[in-house]
Coordinates of C-alpha atoms in Angstrom, one line a residue:
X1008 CA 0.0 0.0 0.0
X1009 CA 1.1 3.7 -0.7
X1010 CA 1.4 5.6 1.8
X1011 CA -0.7 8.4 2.2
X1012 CA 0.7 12.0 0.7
X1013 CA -0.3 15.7 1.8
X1014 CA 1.4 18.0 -0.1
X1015 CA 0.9 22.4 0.4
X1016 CA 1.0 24.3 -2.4
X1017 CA 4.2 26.2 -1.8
X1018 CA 5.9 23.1 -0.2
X1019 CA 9.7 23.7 0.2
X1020 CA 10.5 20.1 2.3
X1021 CA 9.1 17.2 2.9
X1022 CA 9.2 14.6 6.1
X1023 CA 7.7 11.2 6.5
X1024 CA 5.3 11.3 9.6
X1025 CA 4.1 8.0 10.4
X1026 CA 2.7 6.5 7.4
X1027 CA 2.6 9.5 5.3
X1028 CA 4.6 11.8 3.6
X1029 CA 4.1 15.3 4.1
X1030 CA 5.4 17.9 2.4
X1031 CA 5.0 21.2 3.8
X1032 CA 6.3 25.0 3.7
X1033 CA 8.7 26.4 6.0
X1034 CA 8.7 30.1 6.7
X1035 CA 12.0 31.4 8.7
X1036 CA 11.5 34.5 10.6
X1037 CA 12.6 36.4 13.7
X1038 CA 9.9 34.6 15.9
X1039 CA 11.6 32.6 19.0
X1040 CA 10.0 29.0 18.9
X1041 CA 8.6 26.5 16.3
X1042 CA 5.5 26.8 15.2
X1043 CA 2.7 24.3 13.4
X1044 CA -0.3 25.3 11.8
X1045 CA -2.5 23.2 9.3
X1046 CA -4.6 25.8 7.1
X1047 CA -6.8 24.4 3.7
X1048 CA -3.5 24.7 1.9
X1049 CA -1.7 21.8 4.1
X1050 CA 1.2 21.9 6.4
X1051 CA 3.4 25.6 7.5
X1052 CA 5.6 25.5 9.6
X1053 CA 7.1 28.5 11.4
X1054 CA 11.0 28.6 12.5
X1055 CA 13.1 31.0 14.0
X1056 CA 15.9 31.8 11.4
X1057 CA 18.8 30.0 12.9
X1058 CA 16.5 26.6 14.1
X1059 CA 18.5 23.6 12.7
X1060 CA 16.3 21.3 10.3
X1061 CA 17.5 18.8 12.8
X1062 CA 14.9 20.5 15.7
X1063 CA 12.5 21.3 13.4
X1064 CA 12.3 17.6 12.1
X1065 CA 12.1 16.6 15.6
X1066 CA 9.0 19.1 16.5
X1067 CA 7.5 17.6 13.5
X1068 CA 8.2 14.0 14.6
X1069 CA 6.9 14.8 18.1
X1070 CA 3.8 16.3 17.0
X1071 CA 3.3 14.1 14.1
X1072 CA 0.2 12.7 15.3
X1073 CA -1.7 15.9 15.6
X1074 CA -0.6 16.9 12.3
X1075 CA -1.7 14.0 10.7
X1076 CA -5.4 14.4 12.5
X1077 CA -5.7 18.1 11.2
X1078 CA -4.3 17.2 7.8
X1079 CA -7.1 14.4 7.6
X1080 CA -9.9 16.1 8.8
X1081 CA -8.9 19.1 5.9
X1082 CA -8.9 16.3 3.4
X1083 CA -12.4 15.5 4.6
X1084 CA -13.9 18.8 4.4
X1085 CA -12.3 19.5 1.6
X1086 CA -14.5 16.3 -0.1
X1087 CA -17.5 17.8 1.2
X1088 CA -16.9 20.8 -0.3
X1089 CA -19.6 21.5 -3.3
X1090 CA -19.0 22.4 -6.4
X1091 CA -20.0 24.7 -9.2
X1092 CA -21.2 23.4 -12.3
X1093 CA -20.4 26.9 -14.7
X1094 CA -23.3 26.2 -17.1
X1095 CA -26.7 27.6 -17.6
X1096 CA -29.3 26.6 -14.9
X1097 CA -26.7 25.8 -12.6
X1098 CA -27.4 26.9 -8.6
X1099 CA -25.3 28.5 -5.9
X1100 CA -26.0 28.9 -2.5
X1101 CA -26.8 32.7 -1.8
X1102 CA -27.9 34.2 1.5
X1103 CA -28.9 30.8 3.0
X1104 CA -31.1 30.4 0.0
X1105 CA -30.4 29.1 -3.3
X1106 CA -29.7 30.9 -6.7
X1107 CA -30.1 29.7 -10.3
X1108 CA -28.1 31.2 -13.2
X1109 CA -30.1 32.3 -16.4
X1110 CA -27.8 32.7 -19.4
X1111 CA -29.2 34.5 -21.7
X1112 CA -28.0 37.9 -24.9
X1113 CA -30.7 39.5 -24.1
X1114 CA -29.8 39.9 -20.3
X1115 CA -28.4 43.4 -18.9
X1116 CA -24.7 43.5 -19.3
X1117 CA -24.0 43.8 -15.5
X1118 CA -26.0 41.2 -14.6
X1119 CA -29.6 40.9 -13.1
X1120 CA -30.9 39.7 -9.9
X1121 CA -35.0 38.6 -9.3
X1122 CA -36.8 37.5 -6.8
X1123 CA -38.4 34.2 -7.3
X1124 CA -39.6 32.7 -4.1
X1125 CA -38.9 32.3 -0.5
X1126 CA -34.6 31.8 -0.4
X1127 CA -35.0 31.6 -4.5
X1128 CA -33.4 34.0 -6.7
X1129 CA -32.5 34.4 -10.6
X1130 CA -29.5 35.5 -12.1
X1131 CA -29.6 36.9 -15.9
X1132 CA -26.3 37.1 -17.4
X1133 CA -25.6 38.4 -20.6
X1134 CA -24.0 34.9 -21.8
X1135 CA -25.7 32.5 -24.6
X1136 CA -26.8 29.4 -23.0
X1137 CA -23.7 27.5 -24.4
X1138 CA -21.1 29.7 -23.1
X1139 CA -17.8 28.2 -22.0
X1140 CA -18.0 27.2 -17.9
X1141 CA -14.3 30.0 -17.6
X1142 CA -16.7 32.9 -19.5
X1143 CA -19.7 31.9 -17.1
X1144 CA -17.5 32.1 -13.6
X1145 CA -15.6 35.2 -14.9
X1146 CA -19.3 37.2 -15.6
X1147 CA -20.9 35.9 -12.6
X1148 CA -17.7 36.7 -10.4
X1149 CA -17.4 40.4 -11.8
X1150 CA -21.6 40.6 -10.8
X1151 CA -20.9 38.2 -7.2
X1152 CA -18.3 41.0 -5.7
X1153 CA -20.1 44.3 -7.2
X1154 CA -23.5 42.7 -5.0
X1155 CA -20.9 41.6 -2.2
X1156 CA -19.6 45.2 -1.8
X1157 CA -23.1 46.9 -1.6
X1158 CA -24.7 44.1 0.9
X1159 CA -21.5 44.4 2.9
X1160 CA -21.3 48.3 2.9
X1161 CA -25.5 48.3 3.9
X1162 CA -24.6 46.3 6.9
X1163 CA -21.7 47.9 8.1
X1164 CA -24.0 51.2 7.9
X1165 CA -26.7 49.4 9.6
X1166 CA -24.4 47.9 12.9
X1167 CA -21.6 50.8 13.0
X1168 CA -24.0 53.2 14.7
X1169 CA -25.3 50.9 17.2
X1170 CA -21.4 49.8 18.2
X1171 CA -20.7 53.3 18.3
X1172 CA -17.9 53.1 15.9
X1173 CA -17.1 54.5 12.4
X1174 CA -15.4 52.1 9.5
X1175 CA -13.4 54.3 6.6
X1176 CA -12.7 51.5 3.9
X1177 CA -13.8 48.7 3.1
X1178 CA -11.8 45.6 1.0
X1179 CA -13.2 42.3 0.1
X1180 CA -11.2 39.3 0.4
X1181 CA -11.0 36.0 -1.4
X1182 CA -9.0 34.2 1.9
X1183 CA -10.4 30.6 2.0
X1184 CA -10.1 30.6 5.9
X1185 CA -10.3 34.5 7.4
X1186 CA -13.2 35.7 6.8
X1187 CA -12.9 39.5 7.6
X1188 CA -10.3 42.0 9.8
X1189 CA -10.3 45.5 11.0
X1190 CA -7.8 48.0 11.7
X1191 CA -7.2 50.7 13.7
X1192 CA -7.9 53.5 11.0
X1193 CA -11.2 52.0 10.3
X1194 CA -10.3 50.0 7.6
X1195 CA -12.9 46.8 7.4
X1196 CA -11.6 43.5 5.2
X1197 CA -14.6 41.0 4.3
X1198 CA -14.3 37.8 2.3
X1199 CA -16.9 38.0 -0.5
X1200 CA -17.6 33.9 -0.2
X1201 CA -20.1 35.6 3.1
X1202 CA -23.2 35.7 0.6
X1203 CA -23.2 32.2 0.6
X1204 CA -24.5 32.5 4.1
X1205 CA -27.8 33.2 5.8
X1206 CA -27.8 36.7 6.3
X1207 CA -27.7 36.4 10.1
X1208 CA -24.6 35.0 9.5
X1209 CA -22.6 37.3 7.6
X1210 CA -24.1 40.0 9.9
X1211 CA -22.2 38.3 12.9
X1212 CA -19.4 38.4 10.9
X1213 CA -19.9 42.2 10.2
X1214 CA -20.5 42.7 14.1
X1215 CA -17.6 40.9 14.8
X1216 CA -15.4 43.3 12.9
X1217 CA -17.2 46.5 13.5
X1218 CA -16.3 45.5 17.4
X1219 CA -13.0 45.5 16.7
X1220 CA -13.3 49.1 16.0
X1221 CA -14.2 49.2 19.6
X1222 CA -11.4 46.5 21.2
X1223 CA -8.7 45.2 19.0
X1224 CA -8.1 41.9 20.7
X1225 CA -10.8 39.0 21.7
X1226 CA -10.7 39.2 25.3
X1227 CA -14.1 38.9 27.3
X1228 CA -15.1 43.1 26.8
X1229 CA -14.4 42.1 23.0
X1230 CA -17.2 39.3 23.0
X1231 CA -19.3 41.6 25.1
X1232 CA -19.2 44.3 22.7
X1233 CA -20.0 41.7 20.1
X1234 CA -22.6 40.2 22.0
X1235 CA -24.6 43.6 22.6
X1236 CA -25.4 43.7 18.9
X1237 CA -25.5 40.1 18.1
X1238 CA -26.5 38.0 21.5
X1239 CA -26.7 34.5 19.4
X1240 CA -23.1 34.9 18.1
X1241 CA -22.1 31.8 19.7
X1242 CA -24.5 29.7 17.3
X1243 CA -23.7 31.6 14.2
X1244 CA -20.0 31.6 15.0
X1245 CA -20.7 27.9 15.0
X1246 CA -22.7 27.7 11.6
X1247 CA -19.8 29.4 10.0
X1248 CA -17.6 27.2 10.8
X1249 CA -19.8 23.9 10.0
X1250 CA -20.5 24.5 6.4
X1251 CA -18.5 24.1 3.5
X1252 CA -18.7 26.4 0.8
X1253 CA -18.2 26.2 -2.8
X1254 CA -15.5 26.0 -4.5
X1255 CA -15.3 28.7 -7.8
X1256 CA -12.5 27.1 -9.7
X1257 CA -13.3 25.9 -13.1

């Protein structure tokens, strides 16, 4: 039998941990200790610049186990993750609801979003029917993060007054495991994939920012702040976490 492989993108070594080979990044810096961290891409590991390979092989050995258990259950999730068919009539999860795509010439160029039913929505694009899956996800991508910045910037000027704060920018992000930040200066960073969620959802997540405004760390009078605006945070925290999203690559 093979033995099992888990290989990050930017892998620079590779070390056989138990009955698998692993080869992961390694990222020197002016930190003091090793450190481990298993993301969606695989395997990083952190080293202080002058850590022989010799300790750093040894951390890896001794924490092999755990490695292998976080590596496994990414492989897992990353199964369950659903994906996109890029063809006409094909459905995306959109505010806990579900969204169709409508290719059709005679759709507005930017894009067109109806109502259907209860969680069911329409979008026109201005594609014919047989378009290639790449021209599909490019169209429906420019529409997804012009209707991501306008949802977002609606609920950040719905929450900010009530956390007594003020946001100046905001970014979107395409990180597959942050899914905002805030700075000092008032800058807000959201991950556009938050439409997938129910809107409860990506409010917690606007919440959770905006508090940030307030108290830049997550110490107990962060989560207070949060939960003054958003008292079921725990739960939706937790729904955040538990489903997969899809993945856009063609």
């Amino acid at each position: 039998m093979s033995p099992l492989e888990f290989a990050h993108p930017k892998a620079t070594h590779t070390a056989p941990l138990g009955s698998a080979r692993v080869a992961y990044w390694l990222v020197r810096s002016s930190r003091r200790s090793i450190g481990l961290e298993v993301s969606d891409s695989g395997l990083t590991v952190r080293a202080p610049l002058r850590a022989s390979m010799a300790n750093i092989e040894a951390v890896l050995q001794e924490k092999a186990r755990w490695v292998l258990t976080k590596l496994g259950e990414r492989e897992t999730r990353n199964q369950q993750v659903p994906q996109i068919a890029w063809q006409h009539g094909a459905y995306l999860p959109y505010l806990g609801g579900v969204l169709q795509l409508h290719l059709h010439p005679a759709a507005p160029r930017g894009g067109e979003l109806l109502t259907v039913g209860e969680q069911r929505w329409a979008l026109h694009v201005n594609l014919p029917t047989d378009a290639a899956g790449a021209s599909v996800r490019a169209q429906v991508n420019a529409w997804w993060l012009r209707h991501a910045r306008a949802v977002f910037t609606e609920r950040l000027q719905r929450f900010a007054p009530e956390l007594g704060v003020q946001w100046r920018s905001l970014r979107l992000s395409n990180a597959r495991t942050r899914w905002g930040s805030a700075k000092v200066d008032g800058g807000i960073m959201l991950n556009w994939r938050l439409l997938h969620f129910r809107l409860p959802v990506l409010d917690y997540v606007v919440i959770h920012e905006l508090s940030h405004l307030r108290v830049m760390d997550h110490s107990p009078r962060f989560w207070a702040v949060v939960a003054s605006a958003c008292p079921d945070y725990a739960r939706l925290r937790a729904e955040l976490r538990q489903h997969p999203v899809p993945d856009w690559v063609i």
